[in-house]
Coordinates of C-alpha atoms in Angstrom, one line a residue:
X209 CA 0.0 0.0 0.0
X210 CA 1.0 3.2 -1.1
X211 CA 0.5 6.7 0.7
X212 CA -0.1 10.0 -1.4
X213 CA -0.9 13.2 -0.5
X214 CA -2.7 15.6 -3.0
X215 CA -2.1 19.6 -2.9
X216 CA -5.8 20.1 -1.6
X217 CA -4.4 18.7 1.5
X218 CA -6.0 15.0 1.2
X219 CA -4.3 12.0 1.4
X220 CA -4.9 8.5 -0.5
X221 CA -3.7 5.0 0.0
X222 CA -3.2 3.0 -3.2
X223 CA -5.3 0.2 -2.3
X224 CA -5.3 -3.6 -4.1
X225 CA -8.5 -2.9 -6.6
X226 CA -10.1 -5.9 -5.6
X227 CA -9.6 -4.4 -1.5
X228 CA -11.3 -1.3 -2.0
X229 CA -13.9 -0.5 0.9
X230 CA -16.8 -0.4 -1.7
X231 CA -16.8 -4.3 -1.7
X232 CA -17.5 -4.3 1.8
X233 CA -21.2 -2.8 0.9
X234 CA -23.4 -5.4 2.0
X235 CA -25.4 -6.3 -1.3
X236 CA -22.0 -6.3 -2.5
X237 CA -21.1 -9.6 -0.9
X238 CA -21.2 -11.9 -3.8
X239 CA -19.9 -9.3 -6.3
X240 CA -17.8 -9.8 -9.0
X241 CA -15.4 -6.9 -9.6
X242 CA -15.0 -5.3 -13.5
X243 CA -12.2 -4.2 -14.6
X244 CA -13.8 -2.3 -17.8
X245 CA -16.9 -2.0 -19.3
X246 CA -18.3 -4.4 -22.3
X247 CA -18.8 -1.9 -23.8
X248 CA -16.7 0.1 -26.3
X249 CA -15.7 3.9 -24.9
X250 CA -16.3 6.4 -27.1
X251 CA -14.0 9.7 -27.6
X252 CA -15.3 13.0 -26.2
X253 CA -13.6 15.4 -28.8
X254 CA -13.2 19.2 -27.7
X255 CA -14.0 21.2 -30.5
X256 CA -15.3 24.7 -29.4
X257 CA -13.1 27.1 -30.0
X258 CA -10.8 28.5 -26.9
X259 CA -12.2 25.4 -25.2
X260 CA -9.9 23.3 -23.2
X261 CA -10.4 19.6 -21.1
X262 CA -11.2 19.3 -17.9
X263 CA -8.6 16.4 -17.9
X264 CA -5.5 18.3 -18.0
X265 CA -6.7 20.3 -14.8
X266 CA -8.4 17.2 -12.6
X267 CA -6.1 17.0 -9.8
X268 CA -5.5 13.3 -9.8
X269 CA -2.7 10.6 -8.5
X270 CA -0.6 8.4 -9.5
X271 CA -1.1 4.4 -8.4
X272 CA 0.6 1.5 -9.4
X273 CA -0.8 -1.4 -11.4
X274 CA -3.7 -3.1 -10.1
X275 CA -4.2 -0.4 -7.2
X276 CA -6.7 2.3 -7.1
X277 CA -6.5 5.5 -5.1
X278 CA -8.9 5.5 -1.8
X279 CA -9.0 9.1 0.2
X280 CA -8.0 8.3 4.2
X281 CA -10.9 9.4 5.3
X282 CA -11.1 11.1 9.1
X283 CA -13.9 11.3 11.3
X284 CA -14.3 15.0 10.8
X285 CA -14.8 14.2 6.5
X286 CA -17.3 11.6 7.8
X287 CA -19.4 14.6 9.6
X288 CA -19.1 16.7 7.1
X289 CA -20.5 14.8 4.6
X290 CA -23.4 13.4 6.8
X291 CA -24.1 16.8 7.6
X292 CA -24.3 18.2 3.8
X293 CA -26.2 15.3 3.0
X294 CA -28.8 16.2 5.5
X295 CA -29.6 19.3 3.1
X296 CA -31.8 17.2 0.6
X297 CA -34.7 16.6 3.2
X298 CA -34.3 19.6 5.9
X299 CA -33.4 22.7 6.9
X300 CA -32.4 24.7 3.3
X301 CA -33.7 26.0 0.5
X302 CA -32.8 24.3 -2.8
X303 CA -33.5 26.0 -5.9
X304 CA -33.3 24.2 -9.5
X305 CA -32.8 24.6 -13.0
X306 CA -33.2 21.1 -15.1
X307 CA -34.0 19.6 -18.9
X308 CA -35.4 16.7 -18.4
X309 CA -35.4 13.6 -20.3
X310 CA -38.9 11.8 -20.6
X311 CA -38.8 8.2 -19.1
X312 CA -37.9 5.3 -21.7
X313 CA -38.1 1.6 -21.1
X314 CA -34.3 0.5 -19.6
X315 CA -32.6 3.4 -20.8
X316 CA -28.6 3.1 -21.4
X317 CA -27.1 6.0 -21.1
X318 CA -26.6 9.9 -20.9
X319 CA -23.9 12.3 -21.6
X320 CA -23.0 16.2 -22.0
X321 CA -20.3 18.4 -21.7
X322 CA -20.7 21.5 -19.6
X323 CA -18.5 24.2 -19.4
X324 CA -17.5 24.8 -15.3
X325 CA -17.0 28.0 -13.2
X326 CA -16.0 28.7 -9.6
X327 CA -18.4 31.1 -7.7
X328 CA -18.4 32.8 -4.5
X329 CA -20.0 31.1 -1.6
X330 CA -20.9 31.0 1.9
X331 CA -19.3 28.3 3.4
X332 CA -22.3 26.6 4.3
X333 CA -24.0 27.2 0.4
X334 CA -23.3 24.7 -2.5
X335 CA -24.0 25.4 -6.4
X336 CA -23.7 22.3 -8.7
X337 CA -24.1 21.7 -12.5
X338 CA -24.5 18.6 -13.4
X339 CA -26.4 15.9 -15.3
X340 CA -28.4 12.9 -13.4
X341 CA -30.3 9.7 -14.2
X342 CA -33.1 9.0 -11.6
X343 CA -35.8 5.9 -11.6
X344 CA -39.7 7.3 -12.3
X345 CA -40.4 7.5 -8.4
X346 CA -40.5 10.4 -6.5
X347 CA -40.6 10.1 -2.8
X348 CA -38.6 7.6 -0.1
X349 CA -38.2 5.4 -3.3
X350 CA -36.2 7.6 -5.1
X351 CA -32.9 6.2 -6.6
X352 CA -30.8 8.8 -8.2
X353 CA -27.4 8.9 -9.7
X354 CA -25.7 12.6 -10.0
X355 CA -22.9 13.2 -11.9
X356 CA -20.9 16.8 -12.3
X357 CA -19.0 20.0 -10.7
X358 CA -19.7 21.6 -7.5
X359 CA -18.8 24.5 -5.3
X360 CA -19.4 23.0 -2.0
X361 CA -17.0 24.7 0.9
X362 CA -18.7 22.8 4.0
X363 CA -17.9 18.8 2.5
X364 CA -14.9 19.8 1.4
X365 CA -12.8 21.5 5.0
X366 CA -14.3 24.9 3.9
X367 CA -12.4 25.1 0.3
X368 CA -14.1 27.5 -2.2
X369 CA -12.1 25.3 -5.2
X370 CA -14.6 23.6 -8.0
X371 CA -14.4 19.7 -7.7
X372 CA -15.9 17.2 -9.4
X373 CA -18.1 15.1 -7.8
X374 CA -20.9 12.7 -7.4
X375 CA -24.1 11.6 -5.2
X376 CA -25.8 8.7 -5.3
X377 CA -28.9 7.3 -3.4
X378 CA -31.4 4.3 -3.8
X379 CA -34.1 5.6 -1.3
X380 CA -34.0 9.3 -1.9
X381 CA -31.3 9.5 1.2
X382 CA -33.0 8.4 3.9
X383 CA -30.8 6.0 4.8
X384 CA -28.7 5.4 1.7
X385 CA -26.4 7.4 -0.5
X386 CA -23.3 10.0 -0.1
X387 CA -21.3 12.4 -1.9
X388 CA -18.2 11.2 -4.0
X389 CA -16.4 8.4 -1.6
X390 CA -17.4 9.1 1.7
X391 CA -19.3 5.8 2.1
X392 CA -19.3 2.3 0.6
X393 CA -20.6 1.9 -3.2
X394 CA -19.0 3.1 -6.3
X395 CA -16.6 1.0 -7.0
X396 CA -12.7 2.8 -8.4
X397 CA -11.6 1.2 -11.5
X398 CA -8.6 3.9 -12.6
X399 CA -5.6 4.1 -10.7
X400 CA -5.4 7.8 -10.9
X401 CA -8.4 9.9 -11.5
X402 CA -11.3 9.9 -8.8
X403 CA -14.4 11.3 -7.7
X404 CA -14.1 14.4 -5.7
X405 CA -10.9 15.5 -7.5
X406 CA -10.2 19.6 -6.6
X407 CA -10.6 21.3 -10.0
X408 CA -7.6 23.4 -10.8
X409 CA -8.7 25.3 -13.3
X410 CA -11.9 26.8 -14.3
X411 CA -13.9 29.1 -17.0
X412 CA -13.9 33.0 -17.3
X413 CA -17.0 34.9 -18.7
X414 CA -16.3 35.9 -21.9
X415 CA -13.2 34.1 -22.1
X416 CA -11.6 30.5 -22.1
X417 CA -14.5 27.7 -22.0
X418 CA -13.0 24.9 -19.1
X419 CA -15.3 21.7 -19.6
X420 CA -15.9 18.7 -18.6
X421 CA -17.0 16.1 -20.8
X422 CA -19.5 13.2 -18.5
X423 CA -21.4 9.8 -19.8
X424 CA -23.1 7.2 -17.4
X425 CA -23.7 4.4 -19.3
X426 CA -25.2 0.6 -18.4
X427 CA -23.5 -2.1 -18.9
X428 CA -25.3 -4.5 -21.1
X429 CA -24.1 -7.4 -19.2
X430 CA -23.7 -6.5 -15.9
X431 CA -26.3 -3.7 -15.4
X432 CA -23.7 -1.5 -13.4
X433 CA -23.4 2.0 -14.4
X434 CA -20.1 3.3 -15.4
X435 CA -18.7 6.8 -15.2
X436 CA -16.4 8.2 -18.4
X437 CA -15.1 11.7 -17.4
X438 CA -12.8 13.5 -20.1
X439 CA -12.3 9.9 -22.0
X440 CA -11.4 8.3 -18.3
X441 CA -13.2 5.4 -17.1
X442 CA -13.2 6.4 -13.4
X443 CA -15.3 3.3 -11.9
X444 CA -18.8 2.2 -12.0
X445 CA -21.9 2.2 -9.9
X446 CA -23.2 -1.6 -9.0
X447 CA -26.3 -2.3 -10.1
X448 CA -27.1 -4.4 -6.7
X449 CA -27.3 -0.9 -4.3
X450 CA -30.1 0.5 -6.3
X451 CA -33.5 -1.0 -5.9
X452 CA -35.1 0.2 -9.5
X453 CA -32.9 1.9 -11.8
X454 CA -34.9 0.0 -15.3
X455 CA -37.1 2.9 -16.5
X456 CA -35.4 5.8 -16.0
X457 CA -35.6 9.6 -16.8
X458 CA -32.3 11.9 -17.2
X459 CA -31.7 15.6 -17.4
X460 CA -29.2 18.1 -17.3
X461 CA -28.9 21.5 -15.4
X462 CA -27.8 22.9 -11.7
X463 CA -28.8 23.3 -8.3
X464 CA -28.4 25.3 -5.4
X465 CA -28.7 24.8 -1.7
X466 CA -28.7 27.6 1.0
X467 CA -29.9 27.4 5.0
X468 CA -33.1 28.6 5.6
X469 CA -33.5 32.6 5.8
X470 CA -30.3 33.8 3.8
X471 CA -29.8 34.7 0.1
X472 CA -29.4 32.2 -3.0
X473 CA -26.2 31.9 -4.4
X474 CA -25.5 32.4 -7.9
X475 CA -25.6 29.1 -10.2
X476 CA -23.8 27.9 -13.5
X477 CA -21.9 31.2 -13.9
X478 CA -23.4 33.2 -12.2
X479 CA -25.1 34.6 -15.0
X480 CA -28.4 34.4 -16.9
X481 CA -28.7 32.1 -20.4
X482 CA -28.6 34.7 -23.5
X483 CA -27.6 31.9 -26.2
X484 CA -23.8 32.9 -25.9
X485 CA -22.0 30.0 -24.8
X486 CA -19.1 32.2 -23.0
X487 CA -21.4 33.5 -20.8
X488 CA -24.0 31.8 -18.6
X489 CA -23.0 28.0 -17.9
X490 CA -23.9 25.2 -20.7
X491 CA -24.2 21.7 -22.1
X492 CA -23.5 20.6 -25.5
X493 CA -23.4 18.0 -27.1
X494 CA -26.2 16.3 -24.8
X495 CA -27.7 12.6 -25.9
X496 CA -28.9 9.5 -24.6
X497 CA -28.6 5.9 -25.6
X498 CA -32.0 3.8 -25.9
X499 CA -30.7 0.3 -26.9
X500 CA -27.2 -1.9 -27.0
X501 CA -26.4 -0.2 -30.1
X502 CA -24.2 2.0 -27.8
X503 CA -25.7 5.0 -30.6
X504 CA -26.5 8.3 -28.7
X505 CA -30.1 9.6 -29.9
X506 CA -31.0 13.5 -29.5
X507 CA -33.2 14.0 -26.1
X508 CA -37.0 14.2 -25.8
X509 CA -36.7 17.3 -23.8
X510 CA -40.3 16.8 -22.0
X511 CA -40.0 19.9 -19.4
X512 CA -37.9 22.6 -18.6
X513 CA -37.8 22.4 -14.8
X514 CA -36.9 26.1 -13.4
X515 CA -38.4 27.1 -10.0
X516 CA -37.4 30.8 -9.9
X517 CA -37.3 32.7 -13.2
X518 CA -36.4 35.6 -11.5
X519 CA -33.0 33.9 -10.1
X520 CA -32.3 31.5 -12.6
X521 CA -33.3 30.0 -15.9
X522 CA -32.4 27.1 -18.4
X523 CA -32.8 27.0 -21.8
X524 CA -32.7 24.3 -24.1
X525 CA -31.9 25.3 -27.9
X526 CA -31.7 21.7 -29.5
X527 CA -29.4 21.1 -32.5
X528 CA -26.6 24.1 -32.6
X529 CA -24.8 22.5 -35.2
X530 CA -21.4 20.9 -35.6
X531 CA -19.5 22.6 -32.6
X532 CA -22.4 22.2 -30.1
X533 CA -24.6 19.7 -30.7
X534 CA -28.1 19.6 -28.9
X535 CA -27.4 22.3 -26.2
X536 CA -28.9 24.3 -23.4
X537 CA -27.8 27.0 -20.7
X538 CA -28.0 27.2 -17.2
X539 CA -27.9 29.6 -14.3
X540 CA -28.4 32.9 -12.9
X541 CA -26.8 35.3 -10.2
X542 CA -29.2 34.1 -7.9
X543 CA -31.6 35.9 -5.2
X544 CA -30.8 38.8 -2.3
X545 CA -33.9 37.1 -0.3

């Protein structure tokens, strides 16, 4: 085992793959560990101009063969992220902006590639853009993967950086669920890229586009759901900690979270959609896959989802051609009340 320490001040053990403390979940007893998808992984080209990959400014580690990189957590990491987590059923107020995808019969797969920002927070505010997949339920049967970039000071020691991260839950977090790798469940299949990964480098309005390419896709053979970042296979949630993920919605868009009683923070980039893609927030190049012919098909956009015009907005434009794909904005500057 192999001890790292990162420049956001975290350290990882490089941990046997097939040690990892995701295969301690219980429904993961009888597990069998994959190395890679069946699947073939497509290329995420980066063709907007001025644009430039998220991959080259992912903090990330270096493990040796066969090992995967697994944060030390301490208690205080624990609390913290118990504690955010607590925001999706008390205490705040969340505001949204979401595309959604109309439910299909066992969909396979979603992708998009946003462009990212860092905004200025509270330390107990968080502001996310992201794309999801979630199961037709809404309520305590809820299961929900979220995939994307955050501002979230409070999980992460009180650091205003962008990181990438995900959240996952199979009873709308009740009692299951967590940000990144703070419990037992996604399972770390690259030795050096992971989630919750400090972004290093983000997007100015008006000026160089920083993105982040994302797909969540289902294995046709397993049923787990893999996680590509930037042409990375990262790792793959297990099919056995959800309890319905077969019909299946998806959308793309932010969210922000704020305790009760103070202003909402800004969202995206902090500024309103106006069709110009170096100014408020955006995915391009959005799609989902229907069927094992691993084909992305252009959304059924069935609702824009946007809970306060006057703070934020989403708009989706559809087919923007070559550079952009099927696109939409997000964002706003958020609300002094």
């Amino acid at each position: 085992m192999e001890l790292i320490p990162t420049n956001s001040g975290r350290i990882f053990d490089c941990v046997h793959i097939n040690k990892q403390p995701a295969l301690d979940h219980p429904l993961l007893k009888n597990h069998k560990l994959q190395r890679k998808p069946s699947f073939k992984r497509k290329n995420n080209q980066t063709s907007v101009k001025n644009s430039r990959n998220l991959i080259h400014w992912l903090e990330h580690v270096r493990c040796p063969k066969r090992t995967v990189p697994i944060q030390r957590l301490t208690k205080d990491d624990l609390i913290r992220g118990k504690s955010v987590l607590k925001v999706h059923n008390q205490g705040v107020i969340i505001h949204q902006a979401h595309v959604l995808h109309g439910v299909v019969d066992n969909i396979h797969g979603i992708k998009g590639t946003t462009s990212i920002y860092n905004l200025k927070l509270n330390n107990n505010q968080s502001s996310t853009g992201h794309l999801f997949l979630q199961n037709k339920v809404i309520g305590a049967a809820t299961n929900r993967i979220i995939v994307g970039w955050h501002v979230s000071p409070k999980l992460y020691r009180d650091d205003h950086s962008t990181y990438f991260y995900a959240l996952w839950t199979s009873d709308n977090f009740k009692s299951t669920g967590c940000y990144d790798m703070l419990c037992k469940g996604f399972v770390q299949t690259h030795r050096s890229y992971y989630l919750g990964s400090r972004i290093r480098r983000t997007s100015t309005y008006g000026g160089e586009m920083i993105e982040m390419p994302i797909s969540l896709n289902k294995d046709r053979i397993s049923h787990n759901w893999w996680l590509t970042v930037a042409d990375k296979t990262i790792g793959y949630f297990p099919a056995a900690i959800f309890s319905d993920m077969v019909k299946v919605s998806g959308g793309w868009g932010g969210v922000t979270r704020t305790p009760e009683g103070t202003y909402s923070p800004p969202m995206g980039s902090g500024h309103l959609p106006d069709k110009n893609f170096v100014h408020a927030s955006y995915f391009r190049d959005v799609g989902i896959q229907v069927d094992h012919s691993e084909k992305y098909h252009q959304p059924n956009i069935i609702e824009d989802n946007n809970d306060n015009f006057n703070c934020y907005d989403i708009n989706y434009y559809g087919d923007q051609g070559e550079d952009f794909g099927y696109s939409l904005q997000f964002g706003g500057p958020g609300c002094n009340k």
